[in-house]
Coordinates of C-alpha atoms and ligand atoms in Angstrom, one line a residue:
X169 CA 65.5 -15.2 -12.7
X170 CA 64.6 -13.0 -15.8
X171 CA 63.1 -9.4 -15.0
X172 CA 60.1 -10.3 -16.0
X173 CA 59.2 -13.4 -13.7
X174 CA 60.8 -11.4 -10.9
X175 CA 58.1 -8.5 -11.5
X176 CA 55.6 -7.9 -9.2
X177 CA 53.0 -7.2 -11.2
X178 CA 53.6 -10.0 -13.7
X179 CA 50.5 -10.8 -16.8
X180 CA 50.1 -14.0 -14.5
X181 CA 49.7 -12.4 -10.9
X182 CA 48.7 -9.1 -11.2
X183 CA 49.6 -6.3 -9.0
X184 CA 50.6 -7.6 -5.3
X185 CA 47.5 -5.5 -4.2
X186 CA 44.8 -6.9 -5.8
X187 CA 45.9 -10.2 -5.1
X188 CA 46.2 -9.8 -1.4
X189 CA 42.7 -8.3 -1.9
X190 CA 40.7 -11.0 -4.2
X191 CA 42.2 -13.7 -1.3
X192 CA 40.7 -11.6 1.4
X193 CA 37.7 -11.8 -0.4
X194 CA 37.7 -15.8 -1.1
X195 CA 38.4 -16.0 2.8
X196 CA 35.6 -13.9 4.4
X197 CA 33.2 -15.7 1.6
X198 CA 34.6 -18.8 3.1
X199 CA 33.8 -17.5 6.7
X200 CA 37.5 -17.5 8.0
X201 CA 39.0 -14.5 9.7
X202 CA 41.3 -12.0 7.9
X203 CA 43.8 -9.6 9.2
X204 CA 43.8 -6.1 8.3
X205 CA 47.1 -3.8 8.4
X206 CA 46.7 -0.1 8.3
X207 CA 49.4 2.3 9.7
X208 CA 49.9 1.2 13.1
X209 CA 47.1 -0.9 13.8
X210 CA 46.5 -4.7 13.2
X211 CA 43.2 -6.1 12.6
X212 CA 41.5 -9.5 13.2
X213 CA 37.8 -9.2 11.6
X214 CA 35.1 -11.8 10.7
X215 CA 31.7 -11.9 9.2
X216 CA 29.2 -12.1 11.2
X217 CA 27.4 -13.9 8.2
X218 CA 27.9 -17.6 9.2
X219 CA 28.5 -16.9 12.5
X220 CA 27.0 -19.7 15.1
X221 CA 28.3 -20.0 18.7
X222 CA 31.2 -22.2 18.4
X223 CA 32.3 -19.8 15.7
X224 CA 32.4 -16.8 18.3
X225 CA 33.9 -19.0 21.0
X226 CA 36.7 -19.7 19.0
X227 CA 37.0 -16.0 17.3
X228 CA 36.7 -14.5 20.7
X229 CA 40.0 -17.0 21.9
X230 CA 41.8 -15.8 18.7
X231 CA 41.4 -12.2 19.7
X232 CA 42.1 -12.7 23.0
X233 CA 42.8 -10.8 25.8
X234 CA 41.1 -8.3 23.4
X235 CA 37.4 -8.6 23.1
X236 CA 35.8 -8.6 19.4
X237 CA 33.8 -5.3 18.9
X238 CA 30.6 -5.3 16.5
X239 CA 31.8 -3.0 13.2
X240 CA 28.5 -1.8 11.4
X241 CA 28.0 1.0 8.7
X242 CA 26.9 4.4 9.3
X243 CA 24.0 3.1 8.1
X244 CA 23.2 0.5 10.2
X245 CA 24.5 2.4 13.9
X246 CA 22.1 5.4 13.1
X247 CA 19.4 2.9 12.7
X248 CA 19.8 1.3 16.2
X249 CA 20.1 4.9 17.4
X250 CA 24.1 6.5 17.2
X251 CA 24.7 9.4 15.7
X252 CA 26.7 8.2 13.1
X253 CA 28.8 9.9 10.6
X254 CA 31.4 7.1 9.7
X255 CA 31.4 3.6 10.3
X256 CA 30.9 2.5 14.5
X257 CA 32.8 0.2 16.3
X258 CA 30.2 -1.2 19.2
X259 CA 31.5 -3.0 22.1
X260 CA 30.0 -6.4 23.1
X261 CA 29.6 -7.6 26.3
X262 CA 31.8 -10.9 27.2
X263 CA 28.8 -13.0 27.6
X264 CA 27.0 -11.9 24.2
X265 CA 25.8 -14.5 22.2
X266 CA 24.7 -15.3 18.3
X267 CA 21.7 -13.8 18.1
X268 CA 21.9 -10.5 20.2
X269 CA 25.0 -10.1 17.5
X270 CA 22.8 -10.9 14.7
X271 CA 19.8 -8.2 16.2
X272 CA 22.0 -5.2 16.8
X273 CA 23.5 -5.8 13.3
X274 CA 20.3 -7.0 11.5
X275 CA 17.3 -6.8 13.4
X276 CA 14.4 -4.2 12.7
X277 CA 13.5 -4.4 16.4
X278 CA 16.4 -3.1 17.7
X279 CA 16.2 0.1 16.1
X280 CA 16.9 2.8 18.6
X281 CA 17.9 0.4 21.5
X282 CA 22.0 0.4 21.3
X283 CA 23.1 1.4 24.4
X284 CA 26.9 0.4 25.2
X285 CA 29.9 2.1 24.2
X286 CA 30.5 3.3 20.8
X287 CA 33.6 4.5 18.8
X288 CA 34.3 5.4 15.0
X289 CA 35.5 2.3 13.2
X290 CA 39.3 2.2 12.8
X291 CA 40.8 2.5 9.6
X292 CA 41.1 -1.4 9.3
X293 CA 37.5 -1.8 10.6
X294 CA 36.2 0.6 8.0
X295 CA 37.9 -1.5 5.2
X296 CA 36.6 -4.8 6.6
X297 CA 33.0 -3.7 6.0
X298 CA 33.9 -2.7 2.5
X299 CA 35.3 -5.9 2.2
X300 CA 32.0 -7.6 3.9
X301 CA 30.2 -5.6 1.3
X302 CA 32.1 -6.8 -1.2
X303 CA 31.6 -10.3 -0.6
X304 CA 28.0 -10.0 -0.8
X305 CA 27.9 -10.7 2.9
X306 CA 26.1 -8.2 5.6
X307 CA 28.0 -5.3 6.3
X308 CA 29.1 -6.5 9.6
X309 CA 32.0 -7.7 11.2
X310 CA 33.5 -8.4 14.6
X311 CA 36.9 -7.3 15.1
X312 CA 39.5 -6.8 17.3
X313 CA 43.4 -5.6 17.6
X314 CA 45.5 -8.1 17.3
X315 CA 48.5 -8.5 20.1
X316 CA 52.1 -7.4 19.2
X317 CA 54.3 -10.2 18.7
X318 CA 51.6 -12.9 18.8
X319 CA 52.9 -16.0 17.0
X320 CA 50.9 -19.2 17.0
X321 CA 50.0 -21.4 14.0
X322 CA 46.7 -20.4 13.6
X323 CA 47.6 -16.8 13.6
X324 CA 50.2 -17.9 10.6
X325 CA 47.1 -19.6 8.4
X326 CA 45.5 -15.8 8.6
X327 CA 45.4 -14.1 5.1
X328 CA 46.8 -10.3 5.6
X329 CA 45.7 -7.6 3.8
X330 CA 46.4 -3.5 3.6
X331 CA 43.3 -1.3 4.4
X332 CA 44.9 1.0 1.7
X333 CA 45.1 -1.9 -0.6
X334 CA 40.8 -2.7 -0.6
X335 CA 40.2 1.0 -0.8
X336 CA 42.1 0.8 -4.4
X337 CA 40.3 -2.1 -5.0
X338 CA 37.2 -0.9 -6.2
X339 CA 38.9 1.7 -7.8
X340 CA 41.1 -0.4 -9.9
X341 CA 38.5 -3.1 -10.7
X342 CA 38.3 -2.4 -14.7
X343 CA 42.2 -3.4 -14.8
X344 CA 41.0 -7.1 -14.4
X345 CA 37.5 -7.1 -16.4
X346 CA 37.9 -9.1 -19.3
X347 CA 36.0 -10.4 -22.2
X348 CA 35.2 -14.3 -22.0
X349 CA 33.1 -16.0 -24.5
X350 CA 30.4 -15.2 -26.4
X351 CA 27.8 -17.3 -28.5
X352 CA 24.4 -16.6 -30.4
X353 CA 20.9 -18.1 -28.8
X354 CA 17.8 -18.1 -30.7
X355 CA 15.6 -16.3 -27.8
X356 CA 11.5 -17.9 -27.3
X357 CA 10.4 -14.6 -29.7
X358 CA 12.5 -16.1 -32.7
X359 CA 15.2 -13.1 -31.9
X360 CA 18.7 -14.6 -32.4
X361 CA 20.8 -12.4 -29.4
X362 CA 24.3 -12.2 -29.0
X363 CA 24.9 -12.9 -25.5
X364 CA 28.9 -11.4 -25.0
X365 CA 30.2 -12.3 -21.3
X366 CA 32.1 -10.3 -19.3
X367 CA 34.0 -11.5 -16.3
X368 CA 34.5 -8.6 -13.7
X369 CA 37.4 -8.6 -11.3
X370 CA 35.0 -10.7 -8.4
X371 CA 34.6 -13.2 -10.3
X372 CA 31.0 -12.1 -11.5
X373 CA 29.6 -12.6 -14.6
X374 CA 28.0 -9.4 -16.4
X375 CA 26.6 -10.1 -19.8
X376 CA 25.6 -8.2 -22.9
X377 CA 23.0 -9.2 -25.2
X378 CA 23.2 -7.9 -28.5
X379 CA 19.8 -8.2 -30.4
X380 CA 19.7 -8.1 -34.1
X381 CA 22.6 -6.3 -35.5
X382 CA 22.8 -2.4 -34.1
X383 CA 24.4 0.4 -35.9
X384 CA 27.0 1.5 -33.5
X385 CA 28.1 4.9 -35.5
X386 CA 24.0 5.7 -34.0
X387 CA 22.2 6.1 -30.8
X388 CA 21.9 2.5 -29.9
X389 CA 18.9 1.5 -28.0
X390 CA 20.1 -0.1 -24.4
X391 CA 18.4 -1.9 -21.6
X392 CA 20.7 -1.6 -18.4
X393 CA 19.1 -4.0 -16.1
X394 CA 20.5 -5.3 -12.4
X395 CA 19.9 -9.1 -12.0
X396 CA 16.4 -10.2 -9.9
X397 CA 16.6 -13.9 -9.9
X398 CA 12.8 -13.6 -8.2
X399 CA 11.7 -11.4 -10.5
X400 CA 13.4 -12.3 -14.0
X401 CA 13.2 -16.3 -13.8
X402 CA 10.0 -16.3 -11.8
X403 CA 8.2 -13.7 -12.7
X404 CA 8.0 -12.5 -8.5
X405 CA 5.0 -10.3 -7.9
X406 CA 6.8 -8.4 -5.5
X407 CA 9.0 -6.0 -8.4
X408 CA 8.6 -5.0 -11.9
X409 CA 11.5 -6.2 -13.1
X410 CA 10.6 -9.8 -15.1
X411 CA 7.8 -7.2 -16.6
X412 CA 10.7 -4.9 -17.3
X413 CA 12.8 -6.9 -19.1
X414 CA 10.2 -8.4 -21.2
X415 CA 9.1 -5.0 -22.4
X416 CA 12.7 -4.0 -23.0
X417 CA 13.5 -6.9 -24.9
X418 CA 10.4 -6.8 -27.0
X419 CA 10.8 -2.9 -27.7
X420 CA 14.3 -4.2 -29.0
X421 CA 12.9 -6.6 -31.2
X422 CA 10.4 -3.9 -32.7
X423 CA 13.1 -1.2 -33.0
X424 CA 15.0 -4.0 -34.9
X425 CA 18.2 -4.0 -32.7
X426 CA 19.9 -2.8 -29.4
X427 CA 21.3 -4.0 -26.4
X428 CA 20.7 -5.5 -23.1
X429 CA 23.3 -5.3 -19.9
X430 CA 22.4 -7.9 -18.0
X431 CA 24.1 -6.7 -15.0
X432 CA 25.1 -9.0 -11.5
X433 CA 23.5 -6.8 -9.2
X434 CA 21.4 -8.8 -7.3
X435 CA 19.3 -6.8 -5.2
X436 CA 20.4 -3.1 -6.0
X437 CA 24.3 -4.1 -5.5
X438 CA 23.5 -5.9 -2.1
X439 CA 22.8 -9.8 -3.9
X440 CA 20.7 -12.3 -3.1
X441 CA 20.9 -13.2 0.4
X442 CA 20.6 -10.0 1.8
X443 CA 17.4 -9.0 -0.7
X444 CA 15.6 -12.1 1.4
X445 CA 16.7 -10.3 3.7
X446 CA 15.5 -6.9 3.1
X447 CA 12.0 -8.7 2.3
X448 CA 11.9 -9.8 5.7
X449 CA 12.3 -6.5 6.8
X450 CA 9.6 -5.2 4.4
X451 CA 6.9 -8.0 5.5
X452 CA 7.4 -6.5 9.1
X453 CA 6.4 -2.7 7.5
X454 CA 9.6 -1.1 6.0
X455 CA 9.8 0.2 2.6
X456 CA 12.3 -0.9 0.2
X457 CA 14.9 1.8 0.6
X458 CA 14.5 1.4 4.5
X459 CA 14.9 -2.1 4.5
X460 CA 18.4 -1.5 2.5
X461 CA 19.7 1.0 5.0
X462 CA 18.5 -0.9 8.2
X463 CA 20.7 -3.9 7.0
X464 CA 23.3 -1.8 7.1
X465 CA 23.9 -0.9 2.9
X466 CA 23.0 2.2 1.1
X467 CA 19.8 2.3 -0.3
X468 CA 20.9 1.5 -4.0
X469 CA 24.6 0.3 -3.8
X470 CA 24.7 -0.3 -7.5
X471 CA 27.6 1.7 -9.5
X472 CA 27.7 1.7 -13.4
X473 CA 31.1 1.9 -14.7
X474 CA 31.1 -1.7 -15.4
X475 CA 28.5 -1.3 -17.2
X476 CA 29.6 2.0 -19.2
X477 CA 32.8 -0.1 -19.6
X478 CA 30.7 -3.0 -21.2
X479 CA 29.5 -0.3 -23.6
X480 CA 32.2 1.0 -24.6
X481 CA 34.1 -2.8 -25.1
X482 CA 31.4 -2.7 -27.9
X483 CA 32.2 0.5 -29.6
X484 CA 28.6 1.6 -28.3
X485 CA 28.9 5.0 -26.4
X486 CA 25.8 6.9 -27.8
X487 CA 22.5 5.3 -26.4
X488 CA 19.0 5.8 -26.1
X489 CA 18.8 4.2 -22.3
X490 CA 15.2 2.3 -21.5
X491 CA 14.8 2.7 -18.1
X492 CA 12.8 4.6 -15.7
X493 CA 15.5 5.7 -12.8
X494 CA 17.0 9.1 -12.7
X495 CA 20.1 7.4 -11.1
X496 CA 21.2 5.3 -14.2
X497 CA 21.5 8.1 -16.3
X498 CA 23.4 10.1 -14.4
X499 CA 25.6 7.3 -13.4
X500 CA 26.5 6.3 -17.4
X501 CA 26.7 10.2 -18.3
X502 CA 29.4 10.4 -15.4
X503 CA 31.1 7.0 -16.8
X504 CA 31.4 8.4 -20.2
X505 CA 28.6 7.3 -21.8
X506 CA 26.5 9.6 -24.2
X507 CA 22.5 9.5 -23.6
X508 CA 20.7 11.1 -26.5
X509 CA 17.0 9.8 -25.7
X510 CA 15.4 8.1 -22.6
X511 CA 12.6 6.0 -23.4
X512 CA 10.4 4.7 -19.9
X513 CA 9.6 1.2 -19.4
X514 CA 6.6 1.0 -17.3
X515 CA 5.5 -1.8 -16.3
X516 CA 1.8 -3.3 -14.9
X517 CA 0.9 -1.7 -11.5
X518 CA -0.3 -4.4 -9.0
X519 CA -1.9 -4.8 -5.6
X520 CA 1.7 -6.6 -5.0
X521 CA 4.5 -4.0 -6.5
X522 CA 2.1 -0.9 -6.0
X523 CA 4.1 -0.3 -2.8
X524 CA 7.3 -1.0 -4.4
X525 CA 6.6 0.9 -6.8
X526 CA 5.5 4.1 -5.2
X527 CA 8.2 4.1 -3.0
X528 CA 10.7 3.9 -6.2
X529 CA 8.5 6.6 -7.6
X530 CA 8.4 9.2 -4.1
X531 CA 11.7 8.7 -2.5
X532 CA 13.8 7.3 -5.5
X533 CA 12.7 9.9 -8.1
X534 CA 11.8 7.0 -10.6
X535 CA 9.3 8.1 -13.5
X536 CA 6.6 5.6 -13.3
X537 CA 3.4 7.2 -15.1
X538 CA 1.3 4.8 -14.3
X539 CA 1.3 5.5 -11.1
X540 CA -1.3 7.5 -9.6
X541 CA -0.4 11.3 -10.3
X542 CA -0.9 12.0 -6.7
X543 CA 2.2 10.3 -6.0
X544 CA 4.3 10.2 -9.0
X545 CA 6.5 13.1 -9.5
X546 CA 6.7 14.7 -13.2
X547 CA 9.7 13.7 -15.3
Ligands
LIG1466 N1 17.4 -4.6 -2.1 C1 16.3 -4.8 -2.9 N2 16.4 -5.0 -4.2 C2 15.3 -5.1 -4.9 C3 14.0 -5.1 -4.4 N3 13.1 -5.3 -5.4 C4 13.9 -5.5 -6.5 N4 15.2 -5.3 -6.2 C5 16.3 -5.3 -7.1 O1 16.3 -4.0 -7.7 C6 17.0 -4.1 -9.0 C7 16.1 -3.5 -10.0 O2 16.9 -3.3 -11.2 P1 16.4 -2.7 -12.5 O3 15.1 -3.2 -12.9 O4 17.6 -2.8 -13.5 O5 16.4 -1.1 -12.2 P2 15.5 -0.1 -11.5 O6 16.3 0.6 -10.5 O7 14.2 -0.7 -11.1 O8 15.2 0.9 -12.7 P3 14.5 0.7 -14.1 O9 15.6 0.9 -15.1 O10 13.5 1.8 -14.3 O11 14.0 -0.7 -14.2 C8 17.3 -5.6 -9.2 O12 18.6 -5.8 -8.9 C9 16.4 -6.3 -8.2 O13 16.9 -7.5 -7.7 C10 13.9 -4.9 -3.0 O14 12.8 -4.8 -2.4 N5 15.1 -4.7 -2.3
LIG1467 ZN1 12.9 -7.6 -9.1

């Protein structure tokens, strides 16, 4: 066997890492149990996305004589009442069933009314959440140690991965984000855009959309904006964002050129699913940043170094960034990216985004002037 093909980080494979990683990944988004190794400890964790009761029967035999503890965010155990600094490992009673799971990981009404054991999460329990997390499902798993020297088939069909290993991960990530196609689309305005995709290292697909022909030796004008499938496509009342990305785009077209990232992160980071779920939450009172950290994620768990990245694939790293959050500039500014000019994007105020909006305004810092003063901050 050449040197090459016996390499273990070989153009083909990767590094051994991320490849035990990304097939963690495809397994919890297909529902089935990983293991998790850190030093000295062995892991068996599954979403509890998915979860019905055959499912816990069956994860409850694998673990066994172990019983499966409920692993939730600090997020999500100060919200039913710990006081969390880490991620808590929550012990079940035997008989628990689906639901009770689903409330004490989920569930609005349970804030405040945990009241079994707790434990910080383990190492391998801590890097199952960021794995959840990472596979867009909630950040809750159940886990439990797995016996020494237990050696059945089923336990052989497991997928193994290193807690070490998914902390690199994210870390890592630009390695594998690579350019894929690209193709010009004459837009409904008459624009012709560029659309330039970008695969990231989860398979997503983060686009740019070059409008017109920007000069990149100047401040190029740039729309970062996170996917909202409700919002862009059908125009939801319940966000600015379709508005946003209309104005953006047409300010473009009258500045003659710039850029759009059209970035996959559904939901502030936390996709799809979860945002229904977070609206769920807000129909029964919370605000949007509440909703987020009761279902267990960080208020905004968007990061921008793909996005800087994407910038600087094009040879565009001086911008004049359209946006109204605080966040996004200092995010790009920290990737690398230079920010010469912000220009706001403010969209119509409604009876349904005003809440939205004002919370995004008062506890997100966003600069949305037409807002009432009373409860806008100055930018
Ligand atoms: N979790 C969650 N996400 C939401 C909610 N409403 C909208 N979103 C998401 O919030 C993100 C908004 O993205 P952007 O419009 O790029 O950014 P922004 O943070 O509003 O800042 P601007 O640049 O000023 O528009 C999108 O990913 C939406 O899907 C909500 O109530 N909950
Ligand atoms: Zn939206």
């Amino acid at each position: 066997m050449s040197a090459a093909h016996s390499s273990a980080n070989s153009a083909l494979l990767g590094n051994a890492e991320c490849i035990s990683v990304s097939r963690a990944l495809s397994e919890l988004q297909a529902r089935r149990p990983i293991r998790i190794s850190a030093s000295g400890e062995s892991l068996l964790a599954l979403p509890i996305d998915g979860l019905d009761e055959q499912r816990l029967g069956d994860f409850a035999d694998l673990c066994s004589p172990n019983a499966p503890k409920l692993v939730v965010t600090q997020q999500r155990a100060r919200s039913i009442g710990t006081k969390a600094s880490t991620a808590m490992a929550l012990s079940l009673s035997p008989v628990v069933g689906v639901s009770t799971i689903f409330d004490l990981a989920a569930s609005a009404e349970n804030e405040g009314h945990f009241v079994g054991t707790v434990e910080a999460a383990s190492r391998a329990a801590t890097a199952a959440i960021r794995l959840a997390k990472l596979s867009r499902s909630l950040p809750a798993v159940l886990a439990a140690n797995v016996m020494p020297n237990r050696d059945d088939d089923l336990m052989d069909l497991i997928v193994t991965v290193e807690a070490d290993a998914v902390n690199r991960f994210a870390a890592d990530a630009t390695n594998a984000f690579a350019h894929v196609s690209e193709a010009t689309i004459p837009l409904a305005s008459g624009t012709e855009a560029r659309f330039v995709v970008f695969r990231d290292p989860l398979g997503a697909d983060q686009v740019a959309i070059i409008v017109g022909k920007p000069d990149f030796t100047q401040p190029v004008p740039v729309r970062l904006h996170s996917a909202c499938l409700t919002g862009d496509v059908f125009g939801s009342q319940r966000c600015d964002c379709g508005d946003q990305l209309r104005l953006a785009l047409a300010r473009l077209e009258s500045l003659g050129s710039g850029v759009i990232l059209y970035m996959a992160q559904e939901g502030r980071g936390i996709g799809l699913a979860n945002k229904m779920r977070a609206y769920r939450l807000q129909d029964s009172g919370l605000d949007t940043r509440d909703a987020n950290t009761t279902l267990g994620f960080e208020d905004d768990e968007r990061d921008y170094g793909v996005a800087a990245l994407m910038l600087r694939t094009l040879n565009c790293t001086r911008i004049v960034l359209l946006t109204n959050n605080p966040a996004k500039l200092d995010g790009l500014t920290k990737a690398g990216i230079e920010i010469t000019a912000r220009v706001a994007l403010q969209a119509p105020v409604t009876p349904h985004n005003r809440r939205y909006l004002t919370t995004k305004a008062v506890r997100s810092g966003h600069k949305i002037i037409n807002l009432k003063a009373s409860v806008c901050k100055k930018f």
